[in-house]
PDB file of C-alpha atoms in Angstrom:
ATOM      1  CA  UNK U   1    -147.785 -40.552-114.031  1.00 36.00           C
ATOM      2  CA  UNK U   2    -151.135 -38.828-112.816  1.00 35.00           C
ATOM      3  CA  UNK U   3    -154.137 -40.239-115.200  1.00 36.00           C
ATOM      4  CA  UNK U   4    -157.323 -39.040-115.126  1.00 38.00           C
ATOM      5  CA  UNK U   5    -160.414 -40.956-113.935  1.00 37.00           C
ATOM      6  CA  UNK U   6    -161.429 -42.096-116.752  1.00 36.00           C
ATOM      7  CA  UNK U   7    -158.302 -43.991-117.105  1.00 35.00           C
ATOM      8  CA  UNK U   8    -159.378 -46.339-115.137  1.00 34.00           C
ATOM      9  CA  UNK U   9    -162.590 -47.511-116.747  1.00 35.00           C
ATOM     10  CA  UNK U  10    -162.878 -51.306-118.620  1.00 34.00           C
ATOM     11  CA  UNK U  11    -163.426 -50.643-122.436  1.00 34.00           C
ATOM     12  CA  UNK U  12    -165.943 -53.005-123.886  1.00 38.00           C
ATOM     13  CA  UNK U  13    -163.814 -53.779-126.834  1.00 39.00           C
ATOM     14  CA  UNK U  14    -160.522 -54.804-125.630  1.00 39.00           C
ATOM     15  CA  UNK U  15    -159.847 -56.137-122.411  1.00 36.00           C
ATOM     16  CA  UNK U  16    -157.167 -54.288-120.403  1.00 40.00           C
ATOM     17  CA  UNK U  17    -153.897 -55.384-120.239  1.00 41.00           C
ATOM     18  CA  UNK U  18    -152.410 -52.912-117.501  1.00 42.00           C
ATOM     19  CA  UNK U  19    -150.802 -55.876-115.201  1.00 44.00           C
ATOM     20  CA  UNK U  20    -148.190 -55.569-112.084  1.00 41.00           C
ATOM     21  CA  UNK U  21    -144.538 -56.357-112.239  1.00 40.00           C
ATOM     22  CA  UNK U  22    -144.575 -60.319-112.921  1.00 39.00           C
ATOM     23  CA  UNK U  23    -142.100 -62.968-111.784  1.00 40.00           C
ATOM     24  CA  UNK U  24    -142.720 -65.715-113.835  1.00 37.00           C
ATOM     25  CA  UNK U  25    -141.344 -69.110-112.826  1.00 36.00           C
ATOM     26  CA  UNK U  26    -142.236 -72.077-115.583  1.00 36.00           C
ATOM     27  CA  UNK U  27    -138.945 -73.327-117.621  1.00 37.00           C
ATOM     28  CA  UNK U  28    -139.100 -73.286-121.506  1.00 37.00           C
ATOM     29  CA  UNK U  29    -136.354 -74.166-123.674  1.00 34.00           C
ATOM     30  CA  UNK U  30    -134.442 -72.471-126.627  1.00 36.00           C
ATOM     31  CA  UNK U  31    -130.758 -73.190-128.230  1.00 34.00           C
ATOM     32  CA  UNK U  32    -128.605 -70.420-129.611  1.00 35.00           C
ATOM     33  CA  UNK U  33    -125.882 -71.421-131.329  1.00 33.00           C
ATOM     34  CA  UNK U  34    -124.333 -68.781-132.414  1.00 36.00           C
ATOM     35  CA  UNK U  35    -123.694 -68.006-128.552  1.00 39.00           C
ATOM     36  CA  UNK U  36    -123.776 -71.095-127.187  1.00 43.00           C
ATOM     37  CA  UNK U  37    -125.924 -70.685-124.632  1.00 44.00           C
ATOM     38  CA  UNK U  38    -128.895 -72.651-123.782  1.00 44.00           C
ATOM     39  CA  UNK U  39    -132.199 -72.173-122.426  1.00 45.00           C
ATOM     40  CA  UNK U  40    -132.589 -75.847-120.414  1.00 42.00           C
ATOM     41  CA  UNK U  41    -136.165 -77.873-119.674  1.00 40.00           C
ATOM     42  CA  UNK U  42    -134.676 -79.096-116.366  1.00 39.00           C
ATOM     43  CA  UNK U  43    -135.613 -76.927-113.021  1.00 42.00           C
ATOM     44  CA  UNK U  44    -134.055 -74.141-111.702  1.00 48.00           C
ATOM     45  CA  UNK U  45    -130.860 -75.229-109.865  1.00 48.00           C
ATOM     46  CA  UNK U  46    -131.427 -72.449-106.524  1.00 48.00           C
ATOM     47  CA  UNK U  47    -131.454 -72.999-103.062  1.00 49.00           C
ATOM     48  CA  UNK U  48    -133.695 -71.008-101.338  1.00 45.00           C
ATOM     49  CA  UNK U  49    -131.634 -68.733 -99.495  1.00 42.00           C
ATOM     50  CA  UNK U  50    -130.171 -67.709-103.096  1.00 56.00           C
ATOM     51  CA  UNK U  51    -130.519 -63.985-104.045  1.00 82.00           C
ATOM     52  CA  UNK U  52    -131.902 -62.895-107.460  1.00 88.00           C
ATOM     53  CA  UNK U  53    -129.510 -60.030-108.967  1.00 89.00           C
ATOM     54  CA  UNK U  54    -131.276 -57.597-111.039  1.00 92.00           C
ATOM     55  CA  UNK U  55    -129.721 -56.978-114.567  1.00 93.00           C
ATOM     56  CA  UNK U  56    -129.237 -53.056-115.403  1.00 89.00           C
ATOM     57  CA  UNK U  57    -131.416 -51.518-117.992  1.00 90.00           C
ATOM     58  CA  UNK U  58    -134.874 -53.286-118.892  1.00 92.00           C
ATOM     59  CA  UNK U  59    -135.876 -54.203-122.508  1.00 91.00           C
ATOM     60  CA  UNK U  60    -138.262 -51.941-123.023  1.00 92.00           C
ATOM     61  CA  UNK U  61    -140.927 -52.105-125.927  1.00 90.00           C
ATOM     62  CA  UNK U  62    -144.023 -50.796-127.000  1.00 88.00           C
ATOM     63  CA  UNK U  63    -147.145 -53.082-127.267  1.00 85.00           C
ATOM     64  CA  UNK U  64    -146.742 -53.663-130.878  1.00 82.00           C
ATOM     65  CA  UNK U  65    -143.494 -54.239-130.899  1.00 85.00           C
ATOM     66  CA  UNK U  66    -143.095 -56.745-127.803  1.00 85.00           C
ATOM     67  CA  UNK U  67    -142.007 -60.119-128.479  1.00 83.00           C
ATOM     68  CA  UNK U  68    -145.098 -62.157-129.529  1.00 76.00           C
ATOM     69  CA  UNK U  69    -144.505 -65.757-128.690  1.00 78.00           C
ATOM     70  CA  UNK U  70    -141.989 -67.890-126.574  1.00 78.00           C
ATOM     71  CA  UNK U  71    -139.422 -68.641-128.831  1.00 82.00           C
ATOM     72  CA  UNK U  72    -139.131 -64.425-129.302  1.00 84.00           C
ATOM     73  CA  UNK U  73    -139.246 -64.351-125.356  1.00 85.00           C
ATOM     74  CA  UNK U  74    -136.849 -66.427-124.530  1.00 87.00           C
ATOM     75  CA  UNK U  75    -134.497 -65.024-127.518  1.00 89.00           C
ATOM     76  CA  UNK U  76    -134.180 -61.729-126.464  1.00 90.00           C
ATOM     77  CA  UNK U  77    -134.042 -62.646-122.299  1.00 91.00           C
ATOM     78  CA  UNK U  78    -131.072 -65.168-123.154  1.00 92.00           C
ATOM     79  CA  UNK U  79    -129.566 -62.797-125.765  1.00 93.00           C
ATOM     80  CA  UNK U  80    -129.690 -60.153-122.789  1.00 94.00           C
ATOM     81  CA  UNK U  81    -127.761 -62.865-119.849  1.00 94.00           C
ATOM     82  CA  UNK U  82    -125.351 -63.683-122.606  1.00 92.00           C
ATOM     83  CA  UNK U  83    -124.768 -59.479-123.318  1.00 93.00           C
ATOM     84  CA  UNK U  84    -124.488 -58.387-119.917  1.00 93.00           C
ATOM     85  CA  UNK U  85    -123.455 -61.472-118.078  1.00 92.00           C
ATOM     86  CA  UNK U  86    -119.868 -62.839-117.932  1.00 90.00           C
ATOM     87  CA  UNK U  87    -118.413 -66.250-118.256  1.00 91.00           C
ATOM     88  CA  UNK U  88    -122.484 -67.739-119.026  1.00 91.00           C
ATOM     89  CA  UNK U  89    -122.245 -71.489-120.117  1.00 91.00           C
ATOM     90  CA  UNK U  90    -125.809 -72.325-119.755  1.00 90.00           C
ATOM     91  CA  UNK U  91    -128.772 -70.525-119.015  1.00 91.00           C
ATOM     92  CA  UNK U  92    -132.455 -71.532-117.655  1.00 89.00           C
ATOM     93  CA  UNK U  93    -135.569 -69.147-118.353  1.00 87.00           C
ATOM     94  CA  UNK U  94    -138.549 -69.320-116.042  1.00 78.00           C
ATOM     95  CA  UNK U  95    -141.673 -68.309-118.045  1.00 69.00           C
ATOM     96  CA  UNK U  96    -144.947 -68.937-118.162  1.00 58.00           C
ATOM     97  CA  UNK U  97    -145.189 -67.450-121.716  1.00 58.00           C
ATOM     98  CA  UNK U  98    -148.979 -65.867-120.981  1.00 59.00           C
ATOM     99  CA  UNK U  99    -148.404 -62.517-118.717  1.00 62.00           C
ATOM    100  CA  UNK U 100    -145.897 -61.253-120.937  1.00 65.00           C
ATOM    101  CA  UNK U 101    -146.995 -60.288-124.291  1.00 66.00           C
ATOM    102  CA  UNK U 102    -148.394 -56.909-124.703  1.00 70.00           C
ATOM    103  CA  UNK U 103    -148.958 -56.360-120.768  1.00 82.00           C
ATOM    104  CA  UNK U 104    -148.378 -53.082-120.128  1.00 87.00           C
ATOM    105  CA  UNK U 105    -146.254 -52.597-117.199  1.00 88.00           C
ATOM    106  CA  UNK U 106    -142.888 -53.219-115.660  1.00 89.00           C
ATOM    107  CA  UNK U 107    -141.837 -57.262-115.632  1.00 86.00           C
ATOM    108  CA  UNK U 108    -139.493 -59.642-114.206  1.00 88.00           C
ATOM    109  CA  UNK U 109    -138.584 -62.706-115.758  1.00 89.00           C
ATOM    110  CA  UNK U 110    -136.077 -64.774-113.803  1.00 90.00           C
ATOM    111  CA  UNK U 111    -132.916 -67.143-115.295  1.00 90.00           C
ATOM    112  CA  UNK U 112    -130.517 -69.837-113.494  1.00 91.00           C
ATOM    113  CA  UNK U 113    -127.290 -69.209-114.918  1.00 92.00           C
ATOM    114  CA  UNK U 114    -124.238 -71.326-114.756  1.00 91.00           C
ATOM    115  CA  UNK U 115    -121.374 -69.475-115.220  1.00 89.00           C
ATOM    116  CA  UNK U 116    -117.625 -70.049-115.416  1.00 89.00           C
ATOM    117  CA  UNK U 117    -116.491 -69.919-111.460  1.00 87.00           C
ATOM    118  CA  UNK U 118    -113.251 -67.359-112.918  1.00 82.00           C
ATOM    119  CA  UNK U 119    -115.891 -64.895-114.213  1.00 82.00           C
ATOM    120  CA  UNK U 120    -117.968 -64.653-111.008  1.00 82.00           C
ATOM    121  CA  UNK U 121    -117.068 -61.419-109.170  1.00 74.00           C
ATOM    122  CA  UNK U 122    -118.172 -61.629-105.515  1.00 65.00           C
ATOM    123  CA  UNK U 123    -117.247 -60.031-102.295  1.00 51.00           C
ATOM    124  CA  UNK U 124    -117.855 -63.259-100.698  1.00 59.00           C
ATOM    125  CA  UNK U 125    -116.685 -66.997-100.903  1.00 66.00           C
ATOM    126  CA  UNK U 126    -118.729 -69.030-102.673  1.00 73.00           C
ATOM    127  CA  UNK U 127    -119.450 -72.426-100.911  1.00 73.00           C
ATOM    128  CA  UNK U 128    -117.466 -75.337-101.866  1.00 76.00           C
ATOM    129  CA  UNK U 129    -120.893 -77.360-102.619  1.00 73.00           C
ATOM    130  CA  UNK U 130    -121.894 -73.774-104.776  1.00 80.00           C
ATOM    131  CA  UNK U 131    -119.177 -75.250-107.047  1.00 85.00           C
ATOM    132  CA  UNK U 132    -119.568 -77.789-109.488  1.00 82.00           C
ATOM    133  CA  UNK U 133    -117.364 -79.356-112.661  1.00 84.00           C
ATOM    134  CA  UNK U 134    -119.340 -78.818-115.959  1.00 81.00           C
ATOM    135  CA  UNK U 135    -118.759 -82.071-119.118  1.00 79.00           C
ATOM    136  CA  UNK U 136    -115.016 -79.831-119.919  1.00 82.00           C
ATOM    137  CA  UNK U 137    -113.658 -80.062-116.716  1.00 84.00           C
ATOM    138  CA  UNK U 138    -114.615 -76.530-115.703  1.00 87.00           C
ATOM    139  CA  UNK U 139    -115.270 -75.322-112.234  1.00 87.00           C
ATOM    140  CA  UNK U 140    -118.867 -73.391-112.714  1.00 88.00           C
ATOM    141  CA  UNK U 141    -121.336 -71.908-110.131  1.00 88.00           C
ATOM    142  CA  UNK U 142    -124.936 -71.082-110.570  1.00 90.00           C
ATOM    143  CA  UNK U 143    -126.396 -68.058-109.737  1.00 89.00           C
ATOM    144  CA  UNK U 144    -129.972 -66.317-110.216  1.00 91.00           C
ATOM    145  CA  UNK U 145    -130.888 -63.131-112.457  1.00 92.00           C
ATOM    146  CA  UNK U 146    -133.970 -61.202-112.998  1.00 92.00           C
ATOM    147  CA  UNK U 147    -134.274 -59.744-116.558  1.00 92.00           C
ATOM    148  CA  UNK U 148    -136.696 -56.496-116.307  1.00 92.00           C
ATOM    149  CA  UNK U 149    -139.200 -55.947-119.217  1.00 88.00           C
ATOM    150  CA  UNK U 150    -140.960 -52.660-119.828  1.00 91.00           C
ATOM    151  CA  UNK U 151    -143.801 -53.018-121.992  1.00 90.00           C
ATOM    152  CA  UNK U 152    -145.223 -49.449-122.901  1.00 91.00           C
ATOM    153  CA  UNK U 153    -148.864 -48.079-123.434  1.00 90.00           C
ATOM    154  CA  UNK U 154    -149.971 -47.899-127.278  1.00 89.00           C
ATOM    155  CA  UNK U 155    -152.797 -44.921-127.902  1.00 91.00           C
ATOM    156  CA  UNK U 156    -155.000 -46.877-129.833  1.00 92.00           C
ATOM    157  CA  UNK U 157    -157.113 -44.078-130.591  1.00 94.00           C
ATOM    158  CA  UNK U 158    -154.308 -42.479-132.485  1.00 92.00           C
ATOM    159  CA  UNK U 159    -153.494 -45.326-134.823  1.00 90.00           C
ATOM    160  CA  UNK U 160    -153.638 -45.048-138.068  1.00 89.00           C
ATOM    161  CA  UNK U 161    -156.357 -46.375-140.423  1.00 88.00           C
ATOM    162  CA  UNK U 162    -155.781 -50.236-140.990  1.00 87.00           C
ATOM    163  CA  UNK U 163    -153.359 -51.056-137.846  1.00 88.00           C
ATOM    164  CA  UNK U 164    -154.010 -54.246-135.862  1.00 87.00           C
ATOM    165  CA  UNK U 165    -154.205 -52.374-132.778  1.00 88.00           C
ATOM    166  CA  UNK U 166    -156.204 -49.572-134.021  1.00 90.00           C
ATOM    167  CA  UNK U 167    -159.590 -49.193-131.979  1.00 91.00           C
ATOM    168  CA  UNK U 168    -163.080 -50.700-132.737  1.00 92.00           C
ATOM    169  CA  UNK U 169    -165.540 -47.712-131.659  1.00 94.00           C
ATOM    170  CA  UNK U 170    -168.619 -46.782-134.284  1.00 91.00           C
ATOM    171  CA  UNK U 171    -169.939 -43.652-134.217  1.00 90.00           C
ATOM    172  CA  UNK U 172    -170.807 -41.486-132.890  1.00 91.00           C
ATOM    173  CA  UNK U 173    -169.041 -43.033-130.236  1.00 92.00           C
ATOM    174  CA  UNK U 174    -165.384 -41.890-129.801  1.00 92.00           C
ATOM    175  CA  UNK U 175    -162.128 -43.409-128.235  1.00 95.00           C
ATOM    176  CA  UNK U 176    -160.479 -43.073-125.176  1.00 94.00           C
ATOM    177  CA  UNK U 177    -157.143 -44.284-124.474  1.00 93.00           C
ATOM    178  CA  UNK U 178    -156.397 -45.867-121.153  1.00 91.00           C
ATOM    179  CA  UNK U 179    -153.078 -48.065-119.800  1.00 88.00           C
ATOM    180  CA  UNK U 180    -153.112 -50.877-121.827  1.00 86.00           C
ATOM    181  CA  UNK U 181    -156.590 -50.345-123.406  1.00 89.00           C
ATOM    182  CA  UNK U 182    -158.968 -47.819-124.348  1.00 92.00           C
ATOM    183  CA  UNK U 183    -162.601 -47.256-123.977  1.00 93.00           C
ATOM    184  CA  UNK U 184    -165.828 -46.356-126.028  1.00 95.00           C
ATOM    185  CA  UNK U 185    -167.408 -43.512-125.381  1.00 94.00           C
ATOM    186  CA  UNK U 186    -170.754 -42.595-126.585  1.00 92.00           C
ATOM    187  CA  UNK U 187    -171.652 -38.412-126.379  1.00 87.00           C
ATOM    188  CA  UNK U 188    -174.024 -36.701-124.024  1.00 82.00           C
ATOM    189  CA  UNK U 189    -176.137 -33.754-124.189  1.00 70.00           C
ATOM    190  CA  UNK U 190    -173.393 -31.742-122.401  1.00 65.00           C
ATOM    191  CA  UNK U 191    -170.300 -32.961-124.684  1.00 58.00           C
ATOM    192  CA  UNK U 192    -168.559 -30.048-125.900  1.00 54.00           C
ATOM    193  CA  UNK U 193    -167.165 -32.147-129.127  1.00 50.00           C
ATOM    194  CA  UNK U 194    -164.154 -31.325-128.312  1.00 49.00           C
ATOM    195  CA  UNK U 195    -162.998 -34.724-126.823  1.00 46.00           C
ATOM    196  CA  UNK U 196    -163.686 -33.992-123.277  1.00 45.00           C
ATOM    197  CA  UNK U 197    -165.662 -37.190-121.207  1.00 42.00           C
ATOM    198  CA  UNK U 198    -169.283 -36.299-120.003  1.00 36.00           C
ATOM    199  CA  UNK U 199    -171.075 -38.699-118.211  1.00 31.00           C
ATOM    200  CA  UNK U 200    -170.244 -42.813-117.728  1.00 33.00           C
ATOM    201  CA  UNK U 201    -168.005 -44.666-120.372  1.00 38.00           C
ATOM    202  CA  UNK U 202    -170.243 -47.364-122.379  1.00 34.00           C
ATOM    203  CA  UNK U 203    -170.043 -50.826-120.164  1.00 33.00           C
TER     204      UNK U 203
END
């Protein structure tokens, strides 16, 4: 999407949170019952030569509404492996539970998943030592996933009255909204008052 230059000015008020895609790689831990599946302390169990497979359609939010802390996080990835993934006993969520929140921009946050070995759907054989006999006497593999996160740019300058995330400019300066941000602006001598950007955003 084309932006216009001054898109990429800092604002003063808020720093900006436009970020590249992430792949985070600290583990956190979470339990879900209710699907028995488990987001573990212990390290991811990959060899290096082991191939991270994208899941299909990111969860996508807007800045307000992305998960706020790393219980939420770690919810929704695991929810997402246990929705789209078959045969998941146990899952492990890298995360460093900082880049995430409210970062706009597309991310990547990667899982270790053990899954049944009679769900796994491969064109090729999985090694012998890939193979290993979970607590119930089940032959499981592990394999690596990347979860995509979209986190979409909120026009602060268009919030209503009273919002959080509603901007912080005083008149007469006036907002501009930039990825992830926004800026304020204070008039010159050639501003039309009709929104338009004369002259250098306020540093």
């Amino acid at each position: 999407m084309l932006m216009a230059p001054m898109k990429e000015r800092k604002s003063r008020h808020k720093r900006s949170t436009m970020g590249p895609i992430f792949l985070t790689i600290c583990i956190l831990s979470l339990f879900l019952k209710e699907n028995n599946v488990i987001a573990t302390e212990a390290p991811p169990s990959l060899k290096p030569q082991d191939k991270c497979e994208k899941l299909k359609k990111s969860l996508t939010y807007t800045q307000e509404a992305a998960p706020r802390d790393i219980s939420a996080v770690l919810r929704v990835v695991v929810e997402k492996v246990n929705r789209d993934v078959e045969g998941v006993v146990d899952v492990e969520v890298g995360w460093t539970g900082g880049e995430l929140h409210r970062v706009v921009g597309d991310h990547l946050v990667q899982c270790s998943v053990t899954r049944l070995l009679s769900s796994v759907k491969t064109e090729r054989l999985i090694p012998e030592e890939d193979v290993q006999t979970d607590e119930h006497g089940r032959d499981v593999t592990i394999q690596c996933f990347h979860v995509p996160f979209t986190i979409l740019d909120t026009d602060e300058c268009a919030l209503e009255k009273g919002h959080p995330m509603q901007h912080k400019c005083q008149e007469p300066s006036f907002c501009v909204n930039t990825v992830g941000s926004y800026e304020c602006v204070c008039p010159t001598d050639d501003d039309d008052g009709t929104g338009g950007v004369e002259g250098a955003a306020a540093e």
